[in-house]
Coordinates of C-alpha atoms and ligand atoms in Angstrom, one line a residue:
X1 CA -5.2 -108.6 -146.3
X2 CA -7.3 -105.8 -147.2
X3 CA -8.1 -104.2 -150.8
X4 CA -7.0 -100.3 -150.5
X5 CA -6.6 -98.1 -153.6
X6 CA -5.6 -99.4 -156.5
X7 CA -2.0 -100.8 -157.2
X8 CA -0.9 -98.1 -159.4
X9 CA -2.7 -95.1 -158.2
X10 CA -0.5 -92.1 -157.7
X11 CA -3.5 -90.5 -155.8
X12 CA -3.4 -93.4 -153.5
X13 CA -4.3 -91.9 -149.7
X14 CA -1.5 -92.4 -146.8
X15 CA -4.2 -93.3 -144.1
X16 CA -1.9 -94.6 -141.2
X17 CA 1.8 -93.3 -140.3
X18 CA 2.9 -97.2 -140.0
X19 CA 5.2 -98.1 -142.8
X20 CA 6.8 -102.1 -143.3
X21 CA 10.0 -101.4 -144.8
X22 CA 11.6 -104.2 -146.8
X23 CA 15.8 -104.4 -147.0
X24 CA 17.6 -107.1 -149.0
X25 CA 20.5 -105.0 -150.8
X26 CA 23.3 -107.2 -149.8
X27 CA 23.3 -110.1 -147.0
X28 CA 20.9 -109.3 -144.4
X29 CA 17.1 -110.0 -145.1
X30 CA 15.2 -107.4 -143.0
X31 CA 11.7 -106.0 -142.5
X32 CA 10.6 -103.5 -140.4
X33 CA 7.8 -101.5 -138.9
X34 CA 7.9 -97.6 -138.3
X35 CA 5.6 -95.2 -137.1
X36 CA 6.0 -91.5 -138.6
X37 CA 9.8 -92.1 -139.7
X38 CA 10.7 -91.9 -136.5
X39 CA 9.5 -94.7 -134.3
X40 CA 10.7 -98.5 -134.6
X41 CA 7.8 -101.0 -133.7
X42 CA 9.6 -103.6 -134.8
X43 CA 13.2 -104.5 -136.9
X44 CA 13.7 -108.2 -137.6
X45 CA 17.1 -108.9 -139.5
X46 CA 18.2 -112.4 -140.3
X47 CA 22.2 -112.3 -140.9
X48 CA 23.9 -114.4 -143.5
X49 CA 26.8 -114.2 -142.3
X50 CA 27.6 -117.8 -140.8
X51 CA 27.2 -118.8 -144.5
X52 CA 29.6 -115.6 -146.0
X53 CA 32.0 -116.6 -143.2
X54 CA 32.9 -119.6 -144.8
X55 CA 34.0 -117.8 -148.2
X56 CA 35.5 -114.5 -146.3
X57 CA 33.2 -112.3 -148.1
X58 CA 29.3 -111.8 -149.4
X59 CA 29.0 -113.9 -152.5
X60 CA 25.9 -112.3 -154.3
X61 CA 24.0 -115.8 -156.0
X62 CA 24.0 -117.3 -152.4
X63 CA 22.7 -114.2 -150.4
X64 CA 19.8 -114.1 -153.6
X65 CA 19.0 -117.6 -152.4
X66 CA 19.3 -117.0 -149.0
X67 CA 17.1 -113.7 -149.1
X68 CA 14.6 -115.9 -151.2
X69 CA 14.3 -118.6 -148.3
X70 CA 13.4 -116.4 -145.7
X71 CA 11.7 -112.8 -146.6
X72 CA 8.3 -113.4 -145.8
X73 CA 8.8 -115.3 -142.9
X74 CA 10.8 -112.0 -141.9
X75 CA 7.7 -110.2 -143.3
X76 CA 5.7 -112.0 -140.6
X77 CA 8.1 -111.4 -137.5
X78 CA 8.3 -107.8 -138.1
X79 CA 3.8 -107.3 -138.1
X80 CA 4.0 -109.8 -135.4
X81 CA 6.5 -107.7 -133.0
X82 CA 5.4 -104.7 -133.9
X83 CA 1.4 -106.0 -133.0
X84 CA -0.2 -104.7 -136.3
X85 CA -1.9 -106.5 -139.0
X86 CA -1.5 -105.7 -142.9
X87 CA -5.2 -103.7 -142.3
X88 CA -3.3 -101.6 -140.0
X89 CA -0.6 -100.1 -142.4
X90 CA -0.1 -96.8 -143.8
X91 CA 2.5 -97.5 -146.4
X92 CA 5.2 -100.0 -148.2
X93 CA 8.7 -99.4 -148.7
X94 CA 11.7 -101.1 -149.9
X95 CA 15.4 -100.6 -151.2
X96 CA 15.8 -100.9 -154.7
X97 CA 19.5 -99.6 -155.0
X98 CA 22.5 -99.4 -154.4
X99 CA 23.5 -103.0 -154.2
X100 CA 23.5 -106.5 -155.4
X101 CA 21.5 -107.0 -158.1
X102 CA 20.2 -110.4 -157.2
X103 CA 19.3 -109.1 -153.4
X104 CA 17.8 -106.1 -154.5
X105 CA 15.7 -107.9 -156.8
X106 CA 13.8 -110.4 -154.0
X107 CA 13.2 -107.7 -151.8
X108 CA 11.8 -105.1 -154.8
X109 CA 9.3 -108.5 -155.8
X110 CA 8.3 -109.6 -152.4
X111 CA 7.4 -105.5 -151.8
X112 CA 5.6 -105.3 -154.9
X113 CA 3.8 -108.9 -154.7
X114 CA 2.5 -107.4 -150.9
X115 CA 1.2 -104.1 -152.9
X116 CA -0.4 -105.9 -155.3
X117 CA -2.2 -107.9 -152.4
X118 CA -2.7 -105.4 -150.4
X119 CA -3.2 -101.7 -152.6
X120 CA -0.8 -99.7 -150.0
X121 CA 1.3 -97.4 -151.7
X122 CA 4.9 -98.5 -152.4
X123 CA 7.8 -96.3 -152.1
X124 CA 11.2 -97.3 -153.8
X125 CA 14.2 -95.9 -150.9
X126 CA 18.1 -95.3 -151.6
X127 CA 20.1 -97.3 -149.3
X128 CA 22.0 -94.3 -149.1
X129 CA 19.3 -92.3 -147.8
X130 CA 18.2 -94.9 -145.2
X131 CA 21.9 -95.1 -143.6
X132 CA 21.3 -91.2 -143.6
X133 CA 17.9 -91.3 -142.0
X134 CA 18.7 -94.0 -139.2
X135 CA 20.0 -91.4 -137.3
X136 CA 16.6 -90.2 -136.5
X137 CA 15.0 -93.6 -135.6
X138 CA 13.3 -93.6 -132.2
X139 CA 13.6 -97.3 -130.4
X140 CA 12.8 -98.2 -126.7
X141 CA 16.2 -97.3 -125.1
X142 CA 17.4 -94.6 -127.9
X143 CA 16.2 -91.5 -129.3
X144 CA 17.1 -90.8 -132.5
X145 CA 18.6 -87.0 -133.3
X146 CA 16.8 -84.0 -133.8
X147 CA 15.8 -82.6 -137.4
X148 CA 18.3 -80.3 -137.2
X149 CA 20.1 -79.0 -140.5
X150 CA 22.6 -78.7 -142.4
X151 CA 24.0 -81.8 -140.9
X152 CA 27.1 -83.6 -142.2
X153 CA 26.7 -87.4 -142.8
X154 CA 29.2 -89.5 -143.0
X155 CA 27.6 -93.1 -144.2
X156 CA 30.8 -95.9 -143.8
X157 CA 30.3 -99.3 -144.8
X158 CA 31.2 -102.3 -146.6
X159 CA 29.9 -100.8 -149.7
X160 CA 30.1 -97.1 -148.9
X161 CA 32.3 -94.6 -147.6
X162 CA 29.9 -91.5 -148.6
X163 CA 30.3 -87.8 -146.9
X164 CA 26.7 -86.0 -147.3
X165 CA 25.3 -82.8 -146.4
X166 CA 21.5 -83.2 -144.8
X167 CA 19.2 -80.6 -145.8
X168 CA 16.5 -82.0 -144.7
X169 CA 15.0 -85.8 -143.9
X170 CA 14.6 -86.0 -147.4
X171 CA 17.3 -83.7 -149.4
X172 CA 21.0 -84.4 -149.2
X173 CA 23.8 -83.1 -151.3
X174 CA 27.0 -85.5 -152.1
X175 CA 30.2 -83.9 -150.6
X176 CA 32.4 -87.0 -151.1
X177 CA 32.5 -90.4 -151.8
X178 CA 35.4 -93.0 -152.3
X179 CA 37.0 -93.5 -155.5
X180 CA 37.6 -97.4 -154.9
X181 CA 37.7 -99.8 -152.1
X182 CA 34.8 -98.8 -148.9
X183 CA 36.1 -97.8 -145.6
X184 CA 34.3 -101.6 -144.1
X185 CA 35.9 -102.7 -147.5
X186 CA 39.1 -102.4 -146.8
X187 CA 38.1 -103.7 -142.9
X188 CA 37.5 -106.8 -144.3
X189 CA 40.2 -106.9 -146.5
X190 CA 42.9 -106.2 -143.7
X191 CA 40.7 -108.8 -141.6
X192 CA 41.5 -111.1 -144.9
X193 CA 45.2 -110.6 -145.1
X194 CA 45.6 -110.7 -141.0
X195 CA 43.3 -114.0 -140.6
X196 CA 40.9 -112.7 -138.7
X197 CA 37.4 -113.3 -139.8
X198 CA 34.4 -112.1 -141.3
X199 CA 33.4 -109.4 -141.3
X200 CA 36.3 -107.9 -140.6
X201 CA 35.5 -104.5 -139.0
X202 CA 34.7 -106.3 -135.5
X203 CA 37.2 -108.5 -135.9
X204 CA 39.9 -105.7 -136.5
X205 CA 38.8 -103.7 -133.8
X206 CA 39.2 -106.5 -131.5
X207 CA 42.9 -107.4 -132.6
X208 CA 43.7 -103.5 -132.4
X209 CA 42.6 -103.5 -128.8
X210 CA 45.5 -105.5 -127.8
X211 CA 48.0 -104.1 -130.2
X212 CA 50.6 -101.1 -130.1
X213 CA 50.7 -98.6 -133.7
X214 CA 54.0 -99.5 -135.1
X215 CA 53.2 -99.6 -138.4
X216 CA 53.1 -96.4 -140.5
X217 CA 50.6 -96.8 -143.2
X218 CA 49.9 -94.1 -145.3
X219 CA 46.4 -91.7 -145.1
X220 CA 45.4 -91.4 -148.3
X221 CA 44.0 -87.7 -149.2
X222 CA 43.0 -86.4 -152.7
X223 CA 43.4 -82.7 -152.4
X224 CA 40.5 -80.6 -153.0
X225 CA 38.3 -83.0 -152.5
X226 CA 36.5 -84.7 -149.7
X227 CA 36.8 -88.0 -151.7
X228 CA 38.5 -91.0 -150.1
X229 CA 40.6 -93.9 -151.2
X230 CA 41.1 -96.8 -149.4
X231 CA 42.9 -99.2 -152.0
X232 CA 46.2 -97.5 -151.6
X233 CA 46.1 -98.4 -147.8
X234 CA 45.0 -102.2 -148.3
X235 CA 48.1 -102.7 -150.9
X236 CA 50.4 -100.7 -147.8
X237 CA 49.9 -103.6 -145.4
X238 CA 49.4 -106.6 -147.7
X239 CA 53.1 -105.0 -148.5
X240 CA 54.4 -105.0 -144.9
X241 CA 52.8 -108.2 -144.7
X242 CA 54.7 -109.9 -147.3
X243 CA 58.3 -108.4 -145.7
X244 CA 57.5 -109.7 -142.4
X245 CA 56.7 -113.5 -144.2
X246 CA 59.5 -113.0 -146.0
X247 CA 62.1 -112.4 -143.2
X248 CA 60.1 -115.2 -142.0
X249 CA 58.9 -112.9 -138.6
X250 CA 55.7 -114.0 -136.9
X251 CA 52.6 -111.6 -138.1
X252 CA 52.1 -109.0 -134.9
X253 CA 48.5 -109.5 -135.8
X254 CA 47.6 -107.0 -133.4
X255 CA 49.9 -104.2 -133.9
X256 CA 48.8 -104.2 -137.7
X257 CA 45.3 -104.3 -136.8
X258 CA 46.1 -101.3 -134.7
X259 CA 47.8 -99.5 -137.5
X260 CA 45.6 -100.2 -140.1
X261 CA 42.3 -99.1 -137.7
X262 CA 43.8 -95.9 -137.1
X263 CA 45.1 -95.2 -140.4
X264 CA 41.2 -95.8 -141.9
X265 CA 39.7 -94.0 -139.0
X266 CA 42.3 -90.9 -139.4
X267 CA 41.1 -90.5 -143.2
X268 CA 37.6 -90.5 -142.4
X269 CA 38.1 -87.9 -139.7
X270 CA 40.1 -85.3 -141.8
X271 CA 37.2 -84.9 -144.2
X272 CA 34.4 -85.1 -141.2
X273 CA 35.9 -82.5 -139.5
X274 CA 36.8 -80.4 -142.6
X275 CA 33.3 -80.8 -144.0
X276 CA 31.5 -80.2 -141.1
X277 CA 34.1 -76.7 -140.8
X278 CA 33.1 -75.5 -144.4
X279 CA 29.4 -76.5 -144.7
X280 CA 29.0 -74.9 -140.9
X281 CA 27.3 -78.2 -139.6
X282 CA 25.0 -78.3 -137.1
X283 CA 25.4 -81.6 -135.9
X284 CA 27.6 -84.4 -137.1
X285 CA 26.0 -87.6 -137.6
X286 CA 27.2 -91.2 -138.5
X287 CA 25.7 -94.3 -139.8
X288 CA 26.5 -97.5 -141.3
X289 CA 28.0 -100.9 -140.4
X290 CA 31.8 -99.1 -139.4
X291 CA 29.7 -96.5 -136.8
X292 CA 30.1 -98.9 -134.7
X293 CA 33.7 -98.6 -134.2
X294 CA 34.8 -97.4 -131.0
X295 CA 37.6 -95.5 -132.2
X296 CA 36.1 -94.0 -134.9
X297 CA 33.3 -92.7 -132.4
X298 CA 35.9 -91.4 -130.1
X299 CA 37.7 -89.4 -132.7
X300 CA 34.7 -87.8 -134.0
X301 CA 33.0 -86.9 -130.4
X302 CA 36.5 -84.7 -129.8
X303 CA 36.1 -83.3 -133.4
X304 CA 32.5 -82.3 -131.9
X305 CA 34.2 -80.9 -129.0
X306 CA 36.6 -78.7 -131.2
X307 CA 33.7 -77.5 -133.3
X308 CA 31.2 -77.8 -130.6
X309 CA 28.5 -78.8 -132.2
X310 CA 27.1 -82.5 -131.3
X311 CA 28.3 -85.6 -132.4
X312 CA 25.5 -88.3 -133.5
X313 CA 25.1 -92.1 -134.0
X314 CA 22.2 -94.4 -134.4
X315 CA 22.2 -97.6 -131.6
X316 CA 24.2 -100.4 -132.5
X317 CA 21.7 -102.6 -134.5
X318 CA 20.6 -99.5 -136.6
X319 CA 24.1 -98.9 -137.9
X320 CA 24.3 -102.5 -140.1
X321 CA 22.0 -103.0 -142.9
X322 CA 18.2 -103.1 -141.5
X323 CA 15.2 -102.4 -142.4
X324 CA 13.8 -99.8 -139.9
X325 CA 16.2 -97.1 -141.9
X326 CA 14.2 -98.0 -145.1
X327 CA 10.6 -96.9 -142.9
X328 CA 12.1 -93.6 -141.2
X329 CA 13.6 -92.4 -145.0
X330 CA 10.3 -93.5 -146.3
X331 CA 7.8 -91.2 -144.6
X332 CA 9.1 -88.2 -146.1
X333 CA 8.9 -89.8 -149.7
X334 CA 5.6 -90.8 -148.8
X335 CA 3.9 -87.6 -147.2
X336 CA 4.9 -85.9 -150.5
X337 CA 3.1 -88.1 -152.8
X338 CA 6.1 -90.1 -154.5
X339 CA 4.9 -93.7 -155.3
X340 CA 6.0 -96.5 -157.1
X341 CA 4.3 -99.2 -159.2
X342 CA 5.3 -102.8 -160.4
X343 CA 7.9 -101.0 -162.6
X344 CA 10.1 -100.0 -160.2
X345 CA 13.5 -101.3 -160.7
X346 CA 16.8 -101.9 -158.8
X347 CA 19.9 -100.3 -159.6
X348 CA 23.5 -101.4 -158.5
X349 CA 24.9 -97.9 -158.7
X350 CA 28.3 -98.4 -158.2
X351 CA 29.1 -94.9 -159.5
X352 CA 28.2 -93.6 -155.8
X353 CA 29.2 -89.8 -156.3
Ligands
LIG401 O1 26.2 -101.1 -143.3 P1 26.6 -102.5 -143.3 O2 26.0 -103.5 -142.4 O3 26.5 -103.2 -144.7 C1 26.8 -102.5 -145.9 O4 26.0 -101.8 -146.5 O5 28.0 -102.7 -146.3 O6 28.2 -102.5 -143.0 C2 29.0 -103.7 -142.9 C3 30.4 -103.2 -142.8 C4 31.4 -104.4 -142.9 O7 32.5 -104.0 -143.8 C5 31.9 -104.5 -141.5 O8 33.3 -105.0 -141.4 C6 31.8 -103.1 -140.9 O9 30.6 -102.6 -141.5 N1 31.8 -103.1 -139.5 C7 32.7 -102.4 -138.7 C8 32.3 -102.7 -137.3 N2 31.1 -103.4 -137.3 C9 30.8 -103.6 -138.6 N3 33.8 -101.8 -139.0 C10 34.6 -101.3 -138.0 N4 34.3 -101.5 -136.7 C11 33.2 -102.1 -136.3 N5 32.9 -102.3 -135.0
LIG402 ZN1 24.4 -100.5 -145.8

């Protein structure tokens, strides 16, 4: 490792574009390399999620200790793909909030033991702002959208179900947000209830694929704003659950996945589409873990159509929690001097709006 400027210097010189970006806010230990906030050298992400499975959820103390285990050995994978050594780097960054406390925390120490070590400048990144910024990742087979603005954002995930305007890579205003359970939230939940799995967003999709929408769950909408609520929707079926035990029916696991899919998707689509009307959007862009879902893509690529504007999404393994988001948001951060020092802290910030 090499001696650069000194730890806390905020005159400390960017002198390469390659940024290792560090992500530990919830159950996925990742590191990644990015060149100019755009292109992915390398994005290594070691899933918990055999060990969540067993529990049907994340439970925080064991994804700390799991995070612990392996970070610098996912440290190492991500120089090694990417072909560069610690001399070679521009820049450090890492997610210090939202998210689990215990999570954030390993990932804020191991970043700020490698600044110490090394002298690169550290940048503390929202995990909001990644999701936002892996739209605009470059990797082998995708390339990510172009910088142009005002985009609307819609980040959907077990934790987060946030609307966004993008001004720019760096500057995003908060449209809406949900007022309880996340849109991948209340996936799991459902997933929970219907036996299927964790997580439950794949596992839902899956069951809906074979199911017909019988079920009419309601689609929550809290006038005036572009807010969501998803609890209303998980206490819905949990209720139609209990009348079919009761009558002692078999569960048509796959009709109520159906139902419940479309009745999240639906919700998020109203205030996409509306948002993206009134804020004049020129492009509409998705991320987080529930961008994957097929029919949430297909819904929004005919909102596109109707608006005609374009319809965006990062490649599958940029959607999930990974670390290559943390590197493209951080270049921005970085070019315009912001830099953090062994007091940087992590924040939970459940109060997303
Ligand atoms: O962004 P992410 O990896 O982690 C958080 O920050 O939460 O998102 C994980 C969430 C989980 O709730 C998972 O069920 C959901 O994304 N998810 C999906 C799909 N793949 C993952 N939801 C719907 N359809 C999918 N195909
Ligand atoms: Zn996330």
């Amino acid at each position: 490792m090499r001696s650069g400027c000194s730890g806390m210097s905020a005159r400390c010189v960017v002198t390469s574009n390659l940024v290792l970006a560090i992500e530990t806010s919830c159950d996925d230990t990742a590191a990644a390399v990015v060149a100019g906030g755009r292109r992915v050298l390398s994005s290594i992400v070691a899933s918990q999620d055999d060990v969540h499975s067993l529990f049907g959820g994340v439970v925080p103390e064991v994804a700390s200790r799991k995070h612990v285990e392996v970070i610098t050995a996912v440290v190492q994978r991500a120089l090694d793909e990417a072909g560069v050594t610690w001399g070679d780097l521009g820049g450090l960054a890492v997610t210090h909030g939202p998210g689990l406390i215990g999570s954030l925390l390993v990932g804020v120490a191991a970043a700020k033991a490698y600044q110490l070590s090394t002298g690169l400048p550290l940048v503390g990144v929202n995990h909001i702002d990644s999701h936002l910024n892996s739209n605009f990742c470059d990797t082998p087979d995708h390339e990510g959208a172009p910088e142009d603005f005002p985009a609307v954002c819609l980040v959907a995930s077990g934790g987060h179900s946030d609307l966004s305007l993008m001004l720019s890579r760096s500057e995003h205003r908060v449209l809406g947000c949900t007022r309880d359970d996340a849109a991948g939230e209340a996936l799991d939940k459902a997933a929970r209830l219907l036996k299927l799995g964790y997580p439950g967003g794949p596992a839902v999709q899956k069951a809906a694929e074979g199911g017909q929408l019988r079920f009419d769950l309601p689609r929550p909408i809290i006038e005036g704003t572009f807010d969501f609520s998803f609890s209303g929707l998980k206490t819905a079926i949990l209720r139609v659950i209990q009348q079919l035990e009761k009558k002692g029916e078999p569960l048509p696991v796959n009709d109520l996945a159906a139902s419940f899919q479309q009745a999240v998707v639906d919700t998020l689509v109203r205030n996409v589409r509306e948002a993206a009307r009134q804020e004049g959007a020129r492009q509409i862009l998705l991320a987080g873990g529930v961008a994957a879902n097929k029919l949430l893509r297909a819904e929004l690529a005919r909102v596109g159509e109707d608006l005609d504007i374009p319809v965006r999404y990062p490649p599958f393994k940029l959607c999930t929690d990974n670390a290559a988001m943390v590197g493209a948001a951080a270049w921005s951060l970085l070019q315009a001097g912001k830099r953090d020092d062994l007091a940087l802290d992590v924040f939970a910030g459940l109060e997303s709006c």
